[in-house]
Coordinates of C-alpha atoms in Angstrom, one line a residue:
Chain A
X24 CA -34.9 -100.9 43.7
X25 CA -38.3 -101.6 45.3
X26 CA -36.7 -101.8 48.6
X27 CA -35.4 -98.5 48.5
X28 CA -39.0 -97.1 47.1
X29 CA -40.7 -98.6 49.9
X30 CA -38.6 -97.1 52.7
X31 CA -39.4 -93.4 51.1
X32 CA -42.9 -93.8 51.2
X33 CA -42.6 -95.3 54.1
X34 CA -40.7 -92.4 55.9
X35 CA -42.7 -90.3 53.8
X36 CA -46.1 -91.2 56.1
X37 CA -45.8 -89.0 58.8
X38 CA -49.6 -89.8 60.0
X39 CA -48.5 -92.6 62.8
X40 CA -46.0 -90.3 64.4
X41 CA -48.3 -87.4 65.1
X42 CA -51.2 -89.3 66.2
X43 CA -48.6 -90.6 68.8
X44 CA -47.6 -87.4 69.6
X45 CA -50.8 -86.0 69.8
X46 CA -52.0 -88.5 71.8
X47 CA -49.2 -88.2 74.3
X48 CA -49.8 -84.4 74.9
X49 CA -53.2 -84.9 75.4
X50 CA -52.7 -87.9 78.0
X51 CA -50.2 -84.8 79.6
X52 CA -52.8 -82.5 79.6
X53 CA -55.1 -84.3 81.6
X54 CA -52.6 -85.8 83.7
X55 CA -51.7 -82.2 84.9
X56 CA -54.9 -80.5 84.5
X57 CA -57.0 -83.4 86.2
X58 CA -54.2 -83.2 89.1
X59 CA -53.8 -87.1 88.3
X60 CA -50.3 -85.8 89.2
X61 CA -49.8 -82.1 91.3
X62 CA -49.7 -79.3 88.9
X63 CA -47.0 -77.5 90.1
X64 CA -44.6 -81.0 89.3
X65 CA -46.3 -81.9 86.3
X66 CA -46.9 -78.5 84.8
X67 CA -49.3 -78.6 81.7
X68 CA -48.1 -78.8 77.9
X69 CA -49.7 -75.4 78.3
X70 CA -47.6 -74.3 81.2
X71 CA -45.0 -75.4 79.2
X72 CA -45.8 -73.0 76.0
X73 CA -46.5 -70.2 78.3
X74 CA -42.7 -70.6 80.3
X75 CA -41.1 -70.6 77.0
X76 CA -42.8 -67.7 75.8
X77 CA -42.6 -65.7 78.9
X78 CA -39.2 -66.6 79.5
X79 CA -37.9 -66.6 75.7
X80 CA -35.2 -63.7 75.9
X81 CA -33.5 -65.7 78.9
X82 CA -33.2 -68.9 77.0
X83 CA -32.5 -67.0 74.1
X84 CA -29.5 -65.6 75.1
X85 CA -28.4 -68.7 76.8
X86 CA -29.1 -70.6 73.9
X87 CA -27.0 -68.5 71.8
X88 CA -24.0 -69.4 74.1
X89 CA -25.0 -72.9 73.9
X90 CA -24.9 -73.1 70.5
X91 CA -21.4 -71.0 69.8
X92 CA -19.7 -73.8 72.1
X93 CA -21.4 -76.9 70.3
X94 CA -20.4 -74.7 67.0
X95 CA -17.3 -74.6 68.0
X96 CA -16.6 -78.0 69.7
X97 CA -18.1 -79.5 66.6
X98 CA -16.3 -78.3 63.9
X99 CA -12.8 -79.1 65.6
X100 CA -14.4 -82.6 66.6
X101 CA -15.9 -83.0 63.1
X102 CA -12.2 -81.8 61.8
X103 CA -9.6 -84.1 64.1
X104 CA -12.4 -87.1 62.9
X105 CA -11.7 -86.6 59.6
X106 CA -7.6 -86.3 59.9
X107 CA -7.8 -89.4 62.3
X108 CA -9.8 -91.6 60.2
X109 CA -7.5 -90.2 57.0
X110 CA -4.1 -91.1 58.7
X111 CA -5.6 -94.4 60.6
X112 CA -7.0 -95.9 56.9
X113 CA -3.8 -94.6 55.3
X114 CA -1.3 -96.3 58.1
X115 CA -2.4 -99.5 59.2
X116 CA 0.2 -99.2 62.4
X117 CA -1.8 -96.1 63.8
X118 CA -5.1 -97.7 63.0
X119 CA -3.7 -100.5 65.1
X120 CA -2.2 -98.1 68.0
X121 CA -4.9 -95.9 68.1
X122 CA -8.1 -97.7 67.8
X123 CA -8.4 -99.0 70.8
X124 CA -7.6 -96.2 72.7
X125 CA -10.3 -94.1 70.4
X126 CA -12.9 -96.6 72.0
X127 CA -11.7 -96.0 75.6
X128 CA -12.0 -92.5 75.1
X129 CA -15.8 -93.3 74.7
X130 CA -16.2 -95.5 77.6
X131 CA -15.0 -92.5 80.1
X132 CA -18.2 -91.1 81.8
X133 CA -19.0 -87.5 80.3
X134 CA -20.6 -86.2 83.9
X135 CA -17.0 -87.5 85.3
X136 CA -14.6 -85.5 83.3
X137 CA -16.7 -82.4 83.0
X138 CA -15.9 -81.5 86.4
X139 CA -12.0 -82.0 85.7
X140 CA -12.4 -80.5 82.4
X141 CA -13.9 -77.2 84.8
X142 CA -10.7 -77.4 87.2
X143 CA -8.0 -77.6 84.8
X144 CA -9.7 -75.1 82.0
X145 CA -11.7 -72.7 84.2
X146 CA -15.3 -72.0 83.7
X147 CA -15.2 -70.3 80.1
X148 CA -15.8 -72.0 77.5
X149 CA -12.4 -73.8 76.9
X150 CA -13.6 -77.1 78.8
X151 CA -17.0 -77.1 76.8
X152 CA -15.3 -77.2 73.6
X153 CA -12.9 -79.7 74.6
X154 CA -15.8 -81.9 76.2
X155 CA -17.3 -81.4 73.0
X156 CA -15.1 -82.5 70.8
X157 CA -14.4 -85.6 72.8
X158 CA -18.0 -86.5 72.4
X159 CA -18.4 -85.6 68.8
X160 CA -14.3 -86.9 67.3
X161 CA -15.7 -90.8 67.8
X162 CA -18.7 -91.1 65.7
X163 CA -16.8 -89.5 62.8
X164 CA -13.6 -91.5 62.7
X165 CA -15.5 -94.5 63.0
X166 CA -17.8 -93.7 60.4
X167 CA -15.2 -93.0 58.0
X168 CA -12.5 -95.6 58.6
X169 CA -15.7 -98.0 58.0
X170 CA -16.6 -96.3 55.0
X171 CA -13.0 -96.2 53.9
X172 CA -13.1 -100.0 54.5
X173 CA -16.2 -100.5 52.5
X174 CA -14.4 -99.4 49.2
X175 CA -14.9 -102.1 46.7
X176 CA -11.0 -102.9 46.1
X177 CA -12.2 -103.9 42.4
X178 CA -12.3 -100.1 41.4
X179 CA -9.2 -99.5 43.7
X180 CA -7.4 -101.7 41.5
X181 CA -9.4 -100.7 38.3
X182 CA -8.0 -97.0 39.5
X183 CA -4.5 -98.1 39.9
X184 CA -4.2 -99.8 36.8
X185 CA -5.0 -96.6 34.8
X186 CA -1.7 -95.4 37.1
X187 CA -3.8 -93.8 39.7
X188 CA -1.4 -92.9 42.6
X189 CA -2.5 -93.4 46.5
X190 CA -3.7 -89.6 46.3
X191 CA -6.0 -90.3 43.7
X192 CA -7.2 -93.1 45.3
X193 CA -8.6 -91.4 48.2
X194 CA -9.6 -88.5 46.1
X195 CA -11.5 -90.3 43.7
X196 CA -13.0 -93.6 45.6
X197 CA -12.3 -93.5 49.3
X198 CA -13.3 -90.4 50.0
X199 CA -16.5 -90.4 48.4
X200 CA -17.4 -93.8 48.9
X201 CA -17.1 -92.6 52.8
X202 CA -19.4 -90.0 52.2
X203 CA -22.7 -91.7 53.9
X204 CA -21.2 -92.7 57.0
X205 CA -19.8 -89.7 57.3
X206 CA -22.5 -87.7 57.4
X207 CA -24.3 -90.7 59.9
X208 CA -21.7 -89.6 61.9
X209 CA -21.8 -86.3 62.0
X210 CA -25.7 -86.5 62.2
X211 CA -24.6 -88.1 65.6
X212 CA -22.1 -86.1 66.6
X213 CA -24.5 -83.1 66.3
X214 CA -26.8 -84.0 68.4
X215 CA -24.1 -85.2 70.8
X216 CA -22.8 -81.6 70.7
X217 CA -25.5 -80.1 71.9
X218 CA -26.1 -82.1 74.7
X219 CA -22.5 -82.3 75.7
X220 CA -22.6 -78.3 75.9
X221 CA -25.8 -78.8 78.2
X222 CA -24.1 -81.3 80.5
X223 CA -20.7 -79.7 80.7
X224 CA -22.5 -76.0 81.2
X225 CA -24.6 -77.9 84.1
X226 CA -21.6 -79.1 85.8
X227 CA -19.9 -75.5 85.9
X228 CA -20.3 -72.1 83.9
X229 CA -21.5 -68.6 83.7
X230 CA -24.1 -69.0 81.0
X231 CA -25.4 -71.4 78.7
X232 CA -28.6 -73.6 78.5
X233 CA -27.1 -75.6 81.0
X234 CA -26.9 -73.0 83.7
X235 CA -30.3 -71.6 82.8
X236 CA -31.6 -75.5 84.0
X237 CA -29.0 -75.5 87.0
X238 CA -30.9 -71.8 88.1
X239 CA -34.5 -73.3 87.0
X240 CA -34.1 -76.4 89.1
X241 CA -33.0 -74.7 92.0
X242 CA -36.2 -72.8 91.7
X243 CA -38.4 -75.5 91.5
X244 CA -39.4 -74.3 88.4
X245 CA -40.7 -77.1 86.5
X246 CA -42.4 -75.3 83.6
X247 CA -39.2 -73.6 82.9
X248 CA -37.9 -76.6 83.2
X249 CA -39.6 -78.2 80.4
X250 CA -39.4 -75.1 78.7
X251 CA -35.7 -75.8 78.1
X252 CA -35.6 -79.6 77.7
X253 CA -38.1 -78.8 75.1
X254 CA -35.6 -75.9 73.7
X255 CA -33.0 -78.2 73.4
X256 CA -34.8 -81.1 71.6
X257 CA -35.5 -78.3 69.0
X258 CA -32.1 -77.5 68.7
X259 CA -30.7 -80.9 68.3
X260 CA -33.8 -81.7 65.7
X261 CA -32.8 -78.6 63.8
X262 CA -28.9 -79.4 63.8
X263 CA -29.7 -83.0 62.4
X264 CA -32.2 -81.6 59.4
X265 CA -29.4 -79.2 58.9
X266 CA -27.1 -82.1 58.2
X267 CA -29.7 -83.7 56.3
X268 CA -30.0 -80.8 53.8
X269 CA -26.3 -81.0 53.5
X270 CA -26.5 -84.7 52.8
X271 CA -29.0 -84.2 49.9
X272 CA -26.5 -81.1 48.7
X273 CA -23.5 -83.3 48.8
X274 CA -25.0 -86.4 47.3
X275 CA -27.6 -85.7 44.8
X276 CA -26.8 -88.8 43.1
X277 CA -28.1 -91.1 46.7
X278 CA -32.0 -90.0 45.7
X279 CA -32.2 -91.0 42.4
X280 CA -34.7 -93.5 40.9
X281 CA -33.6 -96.3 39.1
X282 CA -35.0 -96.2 35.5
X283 CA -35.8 -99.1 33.6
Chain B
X7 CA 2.0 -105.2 13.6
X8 CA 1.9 -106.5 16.8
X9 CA 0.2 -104.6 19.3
X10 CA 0.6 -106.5 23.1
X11 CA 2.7 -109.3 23.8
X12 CA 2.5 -111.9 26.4
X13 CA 5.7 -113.5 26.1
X14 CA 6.5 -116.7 28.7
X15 CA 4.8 -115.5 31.9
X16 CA 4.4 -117.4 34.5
X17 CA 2.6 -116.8 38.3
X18 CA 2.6 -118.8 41.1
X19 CA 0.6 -117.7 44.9
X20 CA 1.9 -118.8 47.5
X21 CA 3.5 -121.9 46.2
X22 CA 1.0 -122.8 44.0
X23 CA 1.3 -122.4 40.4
X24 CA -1.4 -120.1 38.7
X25 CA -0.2 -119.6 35.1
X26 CA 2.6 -121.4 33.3
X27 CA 4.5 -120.1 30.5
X28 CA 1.5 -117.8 28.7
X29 CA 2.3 -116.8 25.6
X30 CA -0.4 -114.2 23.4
X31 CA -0.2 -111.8 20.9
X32 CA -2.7 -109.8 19.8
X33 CA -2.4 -107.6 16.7
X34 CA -3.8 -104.4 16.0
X35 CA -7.5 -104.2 14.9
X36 CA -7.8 -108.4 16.2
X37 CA -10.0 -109.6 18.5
X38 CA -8.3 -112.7 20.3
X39 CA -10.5 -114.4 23.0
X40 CA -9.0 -116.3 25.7
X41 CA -11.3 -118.9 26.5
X42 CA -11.4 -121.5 29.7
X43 CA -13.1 -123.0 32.5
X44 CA -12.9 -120.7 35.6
X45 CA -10.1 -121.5 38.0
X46 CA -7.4 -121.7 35.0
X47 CA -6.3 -118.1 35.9
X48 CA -7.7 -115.9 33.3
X49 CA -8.5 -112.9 35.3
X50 CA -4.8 -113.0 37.3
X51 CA -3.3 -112.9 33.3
X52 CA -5.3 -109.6 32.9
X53 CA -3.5 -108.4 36.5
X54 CA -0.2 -109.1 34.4
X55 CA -1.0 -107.4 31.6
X56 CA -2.2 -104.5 33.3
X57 CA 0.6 -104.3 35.9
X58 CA -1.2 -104.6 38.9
X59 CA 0.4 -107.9 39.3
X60 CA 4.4 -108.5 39.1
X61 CA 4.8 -112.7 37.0
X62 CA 7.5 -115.1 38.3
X63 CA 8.4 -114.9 34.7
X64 CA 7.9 -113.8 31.8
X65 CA 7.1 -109.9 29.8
X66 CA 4.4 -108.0 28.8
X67 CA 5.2 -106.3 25.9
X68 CA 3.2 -103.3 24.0
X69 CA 3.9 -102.1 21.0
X70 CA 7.4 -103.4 21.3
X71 CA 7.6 -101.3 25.0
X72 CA 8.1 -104.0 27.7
X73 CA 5.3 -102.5 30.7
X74 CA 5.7 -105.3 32.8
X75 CA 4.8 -104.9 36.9
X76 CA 4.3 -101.2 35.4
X77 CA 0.7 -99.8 35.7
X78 CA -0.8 -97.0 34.2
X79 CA -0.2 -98.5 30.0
X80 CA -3.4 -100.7 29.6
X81 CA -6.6 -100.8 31.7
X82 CA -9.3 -103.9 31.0
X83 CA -13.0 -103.7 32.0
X84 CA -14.7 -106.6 34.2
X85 CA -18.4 -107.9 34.1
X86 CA -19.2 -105.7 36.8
X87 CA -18.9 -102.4 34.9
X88 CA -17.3 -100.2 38.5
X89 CA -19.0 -97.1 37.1
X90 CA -18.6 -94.9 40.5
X91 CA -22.9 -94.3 41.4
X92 CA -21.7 -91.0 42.8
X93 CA -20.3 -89.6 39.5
X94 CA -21.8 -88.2 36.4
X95 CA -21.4 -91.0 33.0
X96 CA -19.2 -88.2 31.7
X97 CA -17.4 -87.7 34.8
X98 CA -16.9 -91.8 34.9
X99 CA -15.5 -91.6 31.8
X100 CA -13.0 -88.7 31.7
X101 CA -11.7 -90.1 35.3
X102 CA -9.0 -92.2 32.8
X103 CA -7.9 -88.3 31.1
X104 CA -8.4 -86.6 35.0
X105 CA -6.2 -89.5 36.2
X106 CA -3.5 -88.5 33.8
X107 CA -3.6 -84.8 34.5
X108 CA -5.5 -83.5 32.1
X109 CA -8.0 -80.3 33.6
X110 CA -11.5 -81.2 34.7
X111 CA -13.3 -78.7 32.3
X112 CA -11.0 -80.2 29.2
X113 CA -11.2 -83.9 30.3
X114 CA -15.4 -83.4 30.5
X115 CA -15.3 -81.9 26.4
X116 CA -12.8 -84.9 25.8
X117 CA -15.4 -87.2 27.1
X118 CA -18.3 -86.0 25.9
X119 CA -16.6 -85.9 22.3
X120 CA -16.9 -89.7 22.2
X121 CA -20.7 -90.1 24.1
X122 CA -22.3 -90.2 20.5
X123 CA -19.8 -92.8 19.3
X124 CA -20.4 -95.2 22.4
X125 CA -24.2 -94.7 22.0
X126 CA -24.5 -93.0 25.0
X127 CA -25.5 -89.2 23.7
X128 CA -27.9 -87.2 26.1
X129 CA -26.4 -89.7 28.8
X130 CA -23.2 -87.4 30.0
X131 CA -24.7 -85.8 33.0
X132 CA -26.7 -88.4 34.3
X133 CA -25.7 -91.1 36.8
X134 CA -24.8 -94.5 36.5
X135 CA -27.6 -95.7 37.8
X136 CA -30.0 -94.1 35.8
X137 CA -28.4 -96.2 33.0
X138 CA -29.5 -99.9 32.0
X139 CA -26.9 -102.7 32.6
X140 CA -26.0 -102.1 28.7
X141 CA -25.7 -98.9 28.0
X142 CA -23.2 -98.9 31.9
X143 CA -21.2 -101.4 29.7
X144 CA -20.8 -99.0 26.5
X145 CA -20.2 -96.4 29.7
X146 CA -16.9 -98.6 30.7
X147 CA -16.1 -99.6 27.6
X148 CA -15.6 -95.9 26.5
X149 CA -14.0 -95.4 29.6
X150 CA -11.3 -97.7 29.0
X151 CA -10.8 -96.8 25.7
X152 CA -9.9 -93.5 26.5
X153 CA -7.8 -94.7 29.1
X154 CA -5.7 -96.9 26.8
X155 CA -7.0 -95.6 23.0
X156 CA -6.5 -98.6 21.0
X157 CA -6.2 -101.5 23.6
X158 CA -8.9 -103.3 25.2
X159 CA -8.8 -106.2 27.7
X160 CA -12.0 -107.5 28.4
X161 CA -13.0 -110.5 31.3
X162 CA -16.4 -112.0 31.0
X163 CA -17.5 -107.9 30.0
X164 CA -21.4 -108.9 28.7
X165 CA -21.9 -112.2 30.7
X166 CA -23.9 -110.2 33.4
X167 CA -26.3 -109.3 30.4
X168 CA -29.5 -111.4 29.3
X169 CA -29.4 -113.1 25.8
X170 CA -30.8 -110.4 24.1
X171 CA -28.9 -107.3 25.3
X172 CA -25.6 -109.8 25.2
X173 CA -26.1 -110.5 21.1
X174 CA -26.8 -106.9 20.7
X175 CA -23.9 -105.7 22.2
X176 CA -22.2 -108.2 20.3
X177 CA -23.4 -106.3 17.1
X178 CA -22.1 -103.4 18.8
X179 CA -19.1 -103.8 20.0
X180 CA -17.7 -105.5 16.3
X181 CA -18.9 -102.1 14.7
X182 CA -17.4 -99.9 17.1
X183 CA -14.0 -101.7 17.6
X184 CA -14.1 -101.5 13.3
X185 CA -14.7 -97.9 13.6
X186 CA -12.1 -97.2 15.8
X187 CA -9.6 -99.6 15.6
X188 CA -9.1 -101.0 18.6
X189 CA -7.6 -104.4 19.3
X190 CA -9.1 -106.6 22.0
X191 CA -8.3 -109.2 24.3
X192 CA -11.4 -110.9 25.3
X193 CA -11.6 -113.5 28.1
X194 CA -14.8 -115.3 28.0
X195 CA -16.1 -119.0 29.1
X196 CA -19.1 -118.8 26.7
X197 CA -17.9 -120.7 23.6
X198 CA -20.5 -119.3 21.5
X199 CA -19.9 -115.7 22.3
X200 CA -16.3 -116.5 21.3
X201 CA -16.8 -118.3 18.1
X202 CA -19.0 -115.0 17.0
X203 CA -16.5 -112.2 18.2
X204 CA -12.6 -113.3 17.6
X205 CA -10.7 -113.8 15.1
X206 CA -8.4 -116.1 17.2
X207 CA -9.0 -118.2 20.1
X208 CA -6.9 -119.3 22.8
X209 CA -7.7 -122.4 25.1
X210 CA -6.2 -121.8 28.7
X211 CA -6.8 -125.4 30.7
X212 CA -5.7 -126.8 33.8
X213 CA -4.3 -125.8 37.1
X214 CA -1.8 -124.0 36.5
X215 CA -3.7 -122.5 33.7
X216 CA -1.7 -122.8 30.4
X217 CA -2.5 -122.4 27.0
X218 CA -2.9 -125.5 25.1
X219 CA -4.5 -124.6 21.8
X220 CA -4.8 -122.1 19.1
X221 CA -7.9 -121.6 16.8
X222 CA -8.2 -119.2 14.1
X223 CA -11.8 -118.5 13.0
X224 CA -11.9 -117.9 9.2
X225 CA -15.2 -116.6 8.8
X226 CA -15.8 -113.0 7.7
X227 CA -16.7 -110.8 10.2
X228 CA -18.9 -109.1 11.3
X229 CA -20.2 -112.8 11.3
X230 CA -23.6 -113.3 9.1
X231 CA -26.9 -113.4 11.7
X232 CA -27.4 -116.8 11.5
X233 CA -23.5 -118.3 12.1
X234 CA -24.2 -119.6 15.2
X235 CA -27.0 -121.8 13.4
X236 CA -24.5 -123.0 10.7
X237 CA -23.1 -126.5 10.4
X238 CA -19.6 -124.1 10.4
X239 CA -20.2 -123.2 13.9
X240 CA -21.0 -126.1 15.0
X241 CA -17.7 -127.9 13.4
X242 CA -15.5 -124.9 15.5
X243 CA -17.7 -125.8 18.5
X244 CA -16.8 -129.5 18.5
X245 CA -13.0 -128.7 18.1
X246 CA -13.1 -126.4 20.7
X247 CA -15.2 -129.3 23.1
X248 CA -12.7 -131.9 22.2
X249 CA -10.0 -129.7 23.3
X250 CA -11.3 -128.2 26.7

């Protein structure tokens, strides 16, 4: 188990990242401040801080719709993943019909059916969702199917000859064993949320972080600008420590030390 | 009395003949080992037994009930001891009871009834792999014997162990089985750890596998501490070399 001992501490040394970071923001600084590039393109990290803050109930608000759509999108794209990897490991015909059309889905440009998504649904929040859970369905089912296909068939058949039925099975083996990549996929597929409630609020809405930016860019605001990208980067951080925290909840057992 | 039968069975994959007329009894409270080179089909006569596997030919019988091609009557336990790593021990162990219906709460007092027995007290609601290799062996041995109460089938179950562990659990497993009664079908290819465990030894050779000798070991068991240094020993050895 040193492997997995060296990859905590070595996740555990934050020190590289934040010199990096710092380092970057203060290259920013001076690029803006010492007009290596014009101020009012390049606002400061500063600028930045003070948009936010000036403009915080504005992205607030928006941000609250933002975040009920990716919510929402998620939790029925987290839910049809799970029932399509289920059925696909359980019936080896619609594994076969389906997966290919499962990948095609991804290959369809998400700035290219937002639009159609707009016509057909209106400008609610009906295409968001359904944008959503387009991007968000994929990385699920395919984490699960390959955890479902990871199962060591040794304890299947250990399972079945103790007269475990196929229920059993899943309840007992597949489905936990599919645990970890389900939660890499959902990890994903909330990040992807987010930003798939941006893009599809961008390409036609009332509200939403996504029309905030549409508004801001039109006004040549940059710090406002930054101010939401930065927003959103938050938002997406804090979704994936949320499944994170889950993750530790769900599997206690993945953080244990081997003793000797 | 006679606990498990093997009467005639016979397996062939896809055209190719895997066992050919097997024929092993075990009776209660006997350890019988089965022993052979790999590739003469020990671990597809456990699938058989078990159920998990249907034979050209031939029955498995126990206690007089014939269970062949019918899971769900005996389990066996392999080298690798498939503890589940995301499972409590005691939670490993009462899958067998949960399995059969039994309520979680009920299945969990069940299990931890027998921790002491096995060894493994204070162990219950830890995971496996907080365990050493031994003590995840007494795990799935407990494990199957509450599965299957008074049958064991065992394949190659302490050759993943080192020397020392291995002749402990030697020690170990005669006492429990004594305590107990349980009767066990062993597979092994380690001639010494079957001349210090069975009672009886089968000699499965050849492709197909089939049984081509029968040994009985008269020594008392458990067998004295040095019996694998006595000129007994090494006279069943030689027999058994001559005939493998």
């Amino acid at each position: 188990m040193k492997k997995r001992q060296r990859s905590i501490t070595r996740s555990r040394n934050k020190l590289p990242a934040l010199i990096a970071v710092v380092f970057l923001l203060a290259l920013w600084e001076a690029a803006s401040v010492l007009e290596w590039v014009p101020r009012y393109m390049l606002p400061s990290p500063g600028d930045v801080v003070r948009a936010f803050v000036g403009d915080f109930g504005a992205l607030r608000d928006n941000a609250a719709v933002t975040l009920q759509e990716a919510f929402y999108g998620l939790a029925l794209g987290v839910g049809l993943g799970f029932v399509f990897a289920v059925l696909m490991d359980a019936f080896d015909i619609l594994y076969r019909a389906l997966y290919p059309l499962l990948v095609i889905t991804q290959t369809i440009p998400t700035v290219a059916i937002a639009p159609l998504l707009v016509l057909w649904f209106g400008y609610e929040m009906t295409p968001k969702i359904i944008l959503i859970v387009i991007v968000t369905f994929f990385p699920v089912t395919v984490g699960m199917l390959d955890g479902f296909r990871a199962v060591d068939p040794d304890a299947v058949n250990l399972l079945r000859s103790m007269g475990a039925g196929r229920w059993q099975i899943f309840r007992y083996i597949k489905a936990p064993s599919a645990l970890p990549q389900f939660f890499s996929g959902l990890r994903i597929a909330a990040a992807y949320s987010v930003v798939g409630a941006v893009i599809s609020e961008w390409l036609g809405g009332f509200s939403g972080l996504g029309v905030y930016m549409t508004r801001v860019k039109k006004a040549f605001a940059f710090d406002k600008m930054f101010a939401v990208i930065l927003l959103i980067s938050v938002i997406s951080l804090a979704l994936m420590a949320l499944v994170d925290l889950l993750q530790r909840r769900c599997m206690p057992y993945a953080h244990l030390h081997e003793e000797p | 009395m006679e606990k498990l039968e093997v009467r005639g069975v016979s397996v062939s994959y896809q055209g190719k003949g895997v066992l050919e007329d097997i024929s092993v009894t075990l009776r209660e409270g006997e350890l019988v080992c089965l022993l052979g080179v790999s590739g003469s089909g020990k671990s597809t006569l456990f699938n058989v037994i078990s159920g998990l596997l249907i034979p050209d030919a031939g029955q498995v019988l126990l206690d007089g009930e014939d269970v062949t091609g019918r899971p769900g009557h005996i389990s066996y336990m392999l080298q690798k001891d498939l503890l589940l790593p995301y499972r409590t021990i005691e939670d490993n162990v009462a899958l067998p009871l949960l399995l059969r219906g039994m309520g979680k709460k009920q299945a969990r007092e069940e299990a931890g009834k027998h921790l002491a027995e096995f060894g493994l007290e204070g162990t219950g609601k830890q995971y496996p792999a907080q365990l050493s290799g031994g003590m995840r062996q007494r795990a799935a041995l407990l494990r199957t014997y509450l599965f299957s109460r008074n049958v064991a089938l065992l394949d190659e179950p302490f050759s993943a162990l080192d020397t020392l562990t291995k002749s402990a659990m030697h020690r170990w497993y005669l006492d429990v089985m004594g305590r107990i009664r349980l009767s066990t079908l062993f597979i092994t290819h380690d001639i010494d750890e079957a001349l210090v465990l069975s009672d009886r030894i089968y000699i499965l050779t050849g492709q197909p596998g089939c049984i081509t000798d029968e040994l009985v070991i008269r020594e008392e068991k458990p067998r004295a501490a040095d019996f694998h240094l006595s000129p007994a020993f090494l006279q069943y050895k030689k027999a058994i070399l001559e005939r493998l």
